[in-house]
Coordinates of N, CA, C and O in Angstrom, one line a residue:
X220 N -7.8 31.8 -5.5 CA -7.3 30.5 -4.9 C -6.3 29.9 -5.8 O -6.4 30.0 -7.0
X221 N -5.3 29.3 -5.3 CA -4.2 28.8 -5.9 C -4.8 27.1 -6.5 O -5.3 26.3 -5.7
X222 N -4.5 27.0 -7.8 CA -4.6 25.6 -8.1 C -3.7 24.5 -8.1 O -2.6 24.5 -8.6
X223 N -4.3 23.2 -7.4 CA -3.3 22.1 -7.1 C -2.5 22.1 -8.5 O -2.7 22.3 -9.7
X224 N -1.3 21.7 -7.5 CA -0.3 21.1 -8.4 C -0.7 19.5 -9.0 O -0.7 18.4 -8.4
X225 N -1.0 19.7 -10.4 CA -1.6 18.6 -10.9 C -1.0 17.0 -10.3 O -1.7 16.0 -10.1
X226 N 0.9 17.2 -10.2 CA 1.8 15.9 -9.7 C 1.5 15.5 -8.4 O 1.4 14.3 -8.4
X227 N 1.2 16.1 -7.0 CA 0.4 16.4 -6.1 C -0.6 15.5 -6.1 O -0.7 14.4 -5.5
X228 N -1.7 16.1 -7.0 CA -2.7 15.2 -7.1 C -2.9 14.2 -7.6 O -3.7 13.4 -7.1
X229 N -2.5 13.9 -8.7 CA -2.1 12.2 -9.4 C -1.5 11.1 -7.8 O -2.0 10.1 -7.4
X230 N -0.3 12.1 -7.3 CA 0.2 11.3 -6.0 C -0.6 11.0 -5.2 O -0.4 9.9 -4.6
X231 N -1.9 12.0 -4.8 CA -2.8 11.6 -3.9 C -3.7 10.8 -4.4 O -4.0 9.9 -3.6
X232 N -4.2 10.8 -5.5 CA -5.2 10.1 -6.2 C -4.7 8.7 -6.2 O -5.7 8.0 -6.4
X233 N -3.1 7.9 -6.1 CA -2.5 6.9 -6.0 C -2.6 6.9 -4.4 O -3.6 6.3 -4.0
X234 N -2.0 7.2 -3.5 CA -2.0 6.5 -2.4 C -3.0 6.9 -1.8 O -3.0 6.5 -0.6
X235 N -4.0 7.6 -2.0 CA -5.6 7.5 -1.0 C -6.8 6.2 -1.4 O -7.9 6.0 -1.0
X236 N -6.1 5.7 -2.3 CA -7.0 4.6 -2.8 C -7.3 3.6 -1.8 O -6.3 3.3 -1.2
X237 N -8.3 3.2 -1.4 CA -8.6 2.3 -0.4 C -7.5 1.1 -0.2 O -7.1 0.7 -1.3
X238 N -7.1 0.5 0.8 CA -6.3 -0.1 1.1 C -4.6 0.0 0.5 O -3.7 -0.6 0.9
X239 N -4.5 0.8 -0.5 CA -3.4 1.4 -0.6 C -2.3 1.2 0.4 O -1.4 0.3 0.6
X240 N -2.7 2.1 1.0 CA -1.5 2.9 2.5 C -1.2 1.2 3.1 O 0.0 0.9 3.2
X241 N -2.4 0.2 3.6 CA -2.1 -0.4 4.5 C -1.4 -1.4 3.2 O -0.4 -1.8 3.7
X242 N -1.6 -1.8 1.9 CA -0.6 -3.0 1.1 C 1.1 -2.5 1.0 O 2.1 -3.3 1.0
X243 N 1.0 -0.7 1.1 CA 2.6 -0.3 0.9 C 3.1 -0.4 2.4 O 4.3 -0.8 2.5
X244 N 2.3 0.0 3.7 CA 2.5 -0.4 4.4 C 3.2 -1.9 4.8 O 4.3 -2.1 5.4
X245 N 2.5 -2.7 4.4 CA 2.9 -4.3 4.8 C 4.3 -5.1 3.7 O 4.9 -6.1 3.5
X246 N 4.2 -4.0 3.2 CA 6.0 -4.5 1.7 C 6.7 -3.1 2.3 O 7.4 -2.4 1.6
X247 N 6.5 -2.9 3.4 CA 7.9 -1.8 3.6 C 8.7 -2.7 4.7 O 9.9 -2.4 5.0
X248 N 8.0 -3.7 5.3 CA 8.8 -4.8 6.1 C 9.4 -5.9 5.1 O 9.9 -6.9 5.6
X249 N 9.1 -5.8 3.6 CA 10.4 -6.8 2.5 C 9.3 -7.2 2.0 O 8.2 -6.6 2.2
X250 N 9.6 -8.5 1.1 CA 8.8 -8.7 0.0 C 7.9 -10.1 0.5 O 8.4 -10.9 1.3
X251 N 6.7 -10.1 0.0 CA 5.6 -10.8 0.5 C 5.0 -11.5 -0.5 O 5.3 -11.2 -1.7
X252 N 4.3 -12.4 -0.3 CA 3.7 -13.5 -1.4 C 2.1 -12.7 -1.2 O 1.7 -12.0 -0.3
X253 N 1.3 -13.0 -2.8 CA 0.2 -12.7 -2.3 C -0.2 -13.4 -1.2 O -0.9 -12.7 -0.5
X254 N -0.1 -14.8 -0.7 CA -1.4 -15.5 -0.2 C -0.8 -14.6 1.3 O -1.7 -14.0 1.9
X255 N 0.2 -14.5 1.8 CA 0.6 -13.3 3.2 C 0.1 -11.8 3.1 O -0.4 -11.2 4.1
X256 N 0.1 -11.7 2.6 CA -0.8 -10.2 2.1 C -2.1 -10.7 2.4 O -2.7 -10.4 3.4
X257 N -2.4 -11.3 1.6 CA -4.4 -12.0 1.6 C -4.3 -12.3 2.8 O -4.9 -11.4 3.4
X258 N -3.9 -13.0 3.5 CA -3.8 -13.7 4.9 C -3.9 -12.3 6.0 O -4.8 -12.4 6.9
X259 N -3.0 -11.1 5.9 CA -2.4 -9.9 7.0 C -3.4 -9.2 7.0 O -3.7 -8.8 8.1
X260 N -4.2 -8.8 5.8 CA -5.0 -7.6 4.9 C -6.6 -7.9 5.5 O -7.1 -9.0 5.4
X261 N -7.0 -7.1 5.9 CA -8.7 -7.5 5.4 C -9.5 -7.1 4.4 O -10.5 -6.5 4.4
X262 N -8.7 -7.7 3.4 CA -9.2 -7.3 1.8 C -9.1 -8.5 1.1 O -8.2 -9.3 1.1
X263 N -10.1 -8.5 0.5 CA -10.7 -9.6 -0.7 C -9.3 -10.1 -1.7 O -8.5 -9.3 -1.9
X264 N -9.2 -11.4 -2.2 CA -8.4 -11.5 -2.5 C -8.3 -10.7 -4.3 O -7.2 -10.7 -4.8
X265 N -9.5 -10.2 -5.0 CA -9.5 -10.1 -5.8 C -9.5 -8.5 -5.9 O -9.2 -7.9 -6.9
X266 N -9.8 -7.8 -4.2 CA -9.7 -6.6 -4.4 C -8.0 -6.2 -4.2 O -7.5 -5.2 -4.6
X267 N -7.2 -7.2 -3.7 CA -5.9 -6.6 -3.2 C -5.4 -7.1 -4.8 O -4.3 -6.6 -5.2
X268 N -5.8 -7.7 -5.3 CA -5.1 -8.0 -6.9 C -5.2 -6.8 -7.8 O -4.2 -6.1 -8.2
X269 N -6.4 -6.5 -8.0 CA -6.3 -5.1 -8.7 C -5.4 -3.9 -8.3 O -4.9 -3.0 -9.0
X270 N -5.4 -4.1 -6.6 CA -4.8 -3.3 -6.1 C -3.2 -3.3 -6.4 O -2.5 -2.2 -6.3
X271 N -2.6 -4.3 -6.7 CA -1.0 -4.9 -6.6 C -1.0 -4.3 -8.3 O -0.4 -3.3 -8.6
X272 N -1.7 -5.0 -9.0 CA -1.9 -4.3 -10.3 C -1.8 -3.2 -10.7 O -1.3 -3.1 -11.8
X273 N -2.1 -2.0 -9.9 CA -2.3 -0.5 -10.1 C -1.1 -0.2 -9.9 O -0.4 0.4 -10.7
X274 N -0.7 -0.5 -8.7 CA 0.6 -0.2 -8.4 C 2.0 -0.7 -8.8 O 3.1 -0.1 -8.5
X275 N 1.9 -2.0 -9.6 CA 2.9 -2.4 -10.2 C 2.7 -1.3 -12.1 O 3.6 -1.0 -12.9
X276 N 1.7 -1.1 -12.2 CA 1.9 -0.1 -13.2 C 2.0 1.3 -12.7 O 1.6 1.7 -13.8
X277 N 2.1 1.8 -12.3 CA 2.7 2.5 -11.2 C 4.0 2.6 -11.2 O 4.4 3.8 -11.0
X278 N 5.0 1.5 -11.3 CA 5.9 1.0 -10.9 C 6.5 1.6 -9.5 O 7.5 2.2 -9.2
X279 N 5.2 0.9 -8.6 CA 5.3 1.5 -6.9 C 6.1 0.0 -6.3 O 7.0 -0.2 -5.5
X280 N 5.5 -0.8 -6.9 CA 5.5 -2.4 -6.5 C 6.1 -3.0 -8.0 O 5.9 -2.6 -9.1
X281 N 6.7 -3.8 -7.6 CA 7.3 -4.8 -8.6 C 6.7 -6.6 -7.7 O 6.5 -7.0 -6.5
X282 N 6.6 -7.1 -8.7 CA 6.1 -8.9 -9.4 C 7.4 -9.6 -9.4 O 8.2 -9.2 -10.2
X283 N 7.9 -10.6 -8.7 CA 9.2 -11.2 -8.7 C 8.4 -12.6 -8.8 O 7.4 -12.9 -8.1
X284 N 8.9 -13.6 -9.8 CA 8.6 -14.8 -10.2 C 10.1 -15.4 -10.0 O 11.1 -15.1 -10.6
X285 N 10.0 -16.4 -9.3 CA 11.2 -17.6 -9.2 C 10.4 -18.4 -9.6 O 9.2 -18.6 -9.3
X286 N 11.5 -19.2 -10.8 CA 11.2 -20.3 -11.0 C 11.3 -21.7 -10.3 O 12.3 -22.4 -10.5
X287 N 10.1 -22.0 -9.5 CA 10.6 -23.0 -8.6 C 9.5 -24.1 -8.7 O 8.6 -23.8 -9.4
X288 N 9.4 -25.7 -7.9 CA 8.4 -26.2 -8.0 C 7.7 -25.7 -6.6 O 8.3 -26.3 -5.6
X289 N 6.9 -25.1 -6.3 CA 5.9 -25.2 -7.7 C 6.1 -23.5 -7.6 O 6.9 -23.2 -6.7
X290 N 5.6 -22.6 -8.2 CA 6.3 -21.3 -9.0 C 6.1 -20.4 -7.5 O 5.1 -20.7 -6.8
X291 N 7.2 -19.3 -7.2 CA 6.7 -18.7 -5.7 C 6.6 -17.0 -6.4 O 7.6 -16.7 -7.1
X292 N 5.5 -16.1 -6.3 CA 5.6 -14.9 -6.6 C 5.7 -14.2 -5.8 O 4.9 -14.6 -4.9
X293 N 6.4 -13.1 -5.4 CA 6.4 -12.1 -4.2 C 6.5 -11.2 -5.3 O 6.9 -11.4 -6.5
X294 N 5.9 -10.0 -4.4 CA 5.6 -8.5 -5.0 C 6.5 -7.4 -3.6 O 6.1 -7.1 -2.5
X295 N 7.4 -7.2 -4.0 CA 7.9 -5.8 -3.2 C 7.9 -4.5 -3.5 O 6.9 -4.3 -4.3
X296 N 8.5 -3.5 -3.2 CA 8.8 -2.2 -3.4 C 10.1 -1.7 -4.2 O 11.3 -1.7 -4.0
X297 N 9.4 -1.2 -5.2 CA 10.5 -0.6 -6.1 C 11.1 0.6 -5.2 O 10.8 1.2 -4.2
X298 N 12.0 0.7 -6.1 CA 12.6 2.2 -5.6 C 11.7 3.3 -5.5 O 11.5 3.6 -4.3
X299 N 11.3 3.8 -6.3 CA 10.1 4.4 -6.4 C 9.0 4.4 -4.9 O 8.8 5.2 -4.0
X300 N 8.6 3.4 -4.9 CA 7.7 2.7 -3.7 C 8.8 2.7 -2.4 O 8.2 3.2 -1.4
X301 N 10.0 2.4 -2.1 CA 11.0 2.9 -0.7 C 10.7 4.0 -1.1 O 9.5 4.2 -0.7
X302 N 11.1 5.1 -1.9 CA 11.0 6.5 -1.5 C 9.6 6.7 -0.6 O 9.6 7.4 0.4
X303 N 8.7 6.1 -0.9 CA 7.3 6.4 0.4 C 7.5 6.3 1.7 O 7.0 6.8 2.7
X304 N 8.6 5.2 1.8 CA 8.8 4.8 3.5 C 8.4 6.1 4.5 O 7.6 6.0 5.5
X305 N 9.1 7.7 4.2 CA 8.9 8.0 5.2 C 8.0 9.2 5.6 O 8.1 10.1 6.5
X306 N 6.8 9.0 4.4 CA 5.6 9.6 3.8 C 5.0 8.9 4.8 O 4.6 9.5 5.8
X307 N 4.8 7.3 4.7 CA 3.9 6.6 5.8 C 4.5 6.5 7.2 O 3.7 6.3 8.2
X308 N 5.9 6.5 7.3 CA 6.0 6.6 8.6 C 5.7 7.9 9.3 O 6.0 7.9 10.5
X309 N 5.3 8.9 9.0 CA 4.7 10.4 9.3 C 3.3 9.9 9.4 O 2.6 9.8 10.4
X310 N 3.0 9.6 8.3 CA 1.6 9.5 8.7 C 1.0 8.5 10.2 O 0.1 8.6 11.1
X311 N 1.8 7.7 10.0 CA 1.7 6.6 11.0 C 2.1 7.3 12.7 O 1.6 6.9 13.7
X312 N 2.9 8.2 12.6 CA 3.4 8.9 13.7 C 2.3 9.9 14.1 O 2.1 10.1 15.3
X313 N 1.4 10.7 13.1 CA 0.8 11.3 12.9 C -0.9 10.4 13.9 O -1.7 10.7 14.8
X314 N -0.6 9.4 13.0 CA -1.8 8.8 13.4 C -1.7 8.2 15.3 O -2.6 8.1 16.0
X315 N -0.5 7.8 15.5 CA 0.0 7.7 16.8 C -0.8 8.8 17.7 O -1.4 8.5 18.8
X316 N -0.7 9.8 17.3 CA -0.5 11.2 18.1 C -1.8 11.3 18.1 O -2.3 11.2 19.3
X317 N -3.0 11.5 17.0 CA -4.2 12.0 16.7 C -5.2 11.5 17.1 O -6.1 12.2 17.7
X318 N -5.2 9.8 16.8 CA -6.1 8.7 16.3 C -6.2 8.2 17.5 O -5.3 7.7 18.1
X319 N -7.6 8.2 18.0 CA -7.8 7.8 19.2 C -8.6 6.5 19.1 O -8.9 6.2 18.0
X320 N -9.0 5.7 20.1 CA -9.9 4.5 19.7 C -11.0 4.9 20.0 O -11.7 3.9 19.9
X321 N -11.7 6.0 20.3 CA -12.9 6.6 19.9 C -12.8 6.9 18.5 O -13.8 6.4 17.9
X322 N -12.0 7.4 17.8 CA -12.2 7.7 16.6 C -12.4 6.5 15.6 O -13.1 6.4 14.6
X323 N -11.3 5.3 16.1 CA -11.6 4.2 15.5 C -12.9 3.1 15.6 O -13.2 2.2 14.9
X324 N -13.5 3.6 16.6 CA -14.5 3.2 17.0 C -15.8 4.0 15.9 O -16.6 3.5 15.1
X325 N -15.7 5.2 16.1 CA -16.9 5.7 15.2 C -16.8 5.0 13.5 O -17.6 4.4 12.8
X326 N -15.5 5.6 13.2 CA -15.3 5.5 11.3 C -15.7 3.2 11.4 O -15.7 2.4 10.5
X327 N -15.9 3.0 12.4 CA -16.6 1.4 12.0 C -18.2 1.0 12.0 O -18.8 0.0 11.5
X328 N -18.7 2.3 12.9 CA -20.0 2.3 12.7 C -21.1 2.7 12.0 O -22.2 2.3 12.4

């Protein structure tokens, strides 16, 4: 049997992470504040933090701080992170094609 390509799997091991797909998802339409993300996401605000975290070291997502009153942070997509665009739009095409709402229906039960 052929062994994974270790880069392959580091890559999988980053974007199969739970809510992953759907945070790079929602910054491939431009850059977002957390509390819009917290708001869009059905994720904890403390879990999509860690999450923005992994991936800003990563350097999938970048942290943009204006200095303003009162301070505004958006987090977008690095270069790095556009290159995914059309990783998820396959998958998303994929899931178009596949994903039925029976299927979505079971993976909730």
């Amino acid at each position: 049997m052929e062994n994974l390509c270790p880069r392959f799997e580091n890559a999988m091991e980053i974007i199969s992470k739970r809510w992953v797909g759907l945070i790079l998802f929602e910054l491939l339409h431009g850059a977002k504040r957390f509390s819009e993300m917290e708001a869009d996401l059905p994720i904890s605000g403390r879990l999509l933090s860690d999450r923005l975290k992994m991936l800003e070291k990563e350097n999938i997502v970048e942290r943009n701080i204006y200095s303003e009153f009162p301070v505004r942070i958006e987090y977008s997509l690095t270069d790095k992170g556009m290159s995914l665009k059309p990783v998820i739009e396959e998958i998303q095409n994929w899931a178009d094609d596949w994903i039925t709402a029976k299927d979505i229906e079971k993976s909730k039960a």
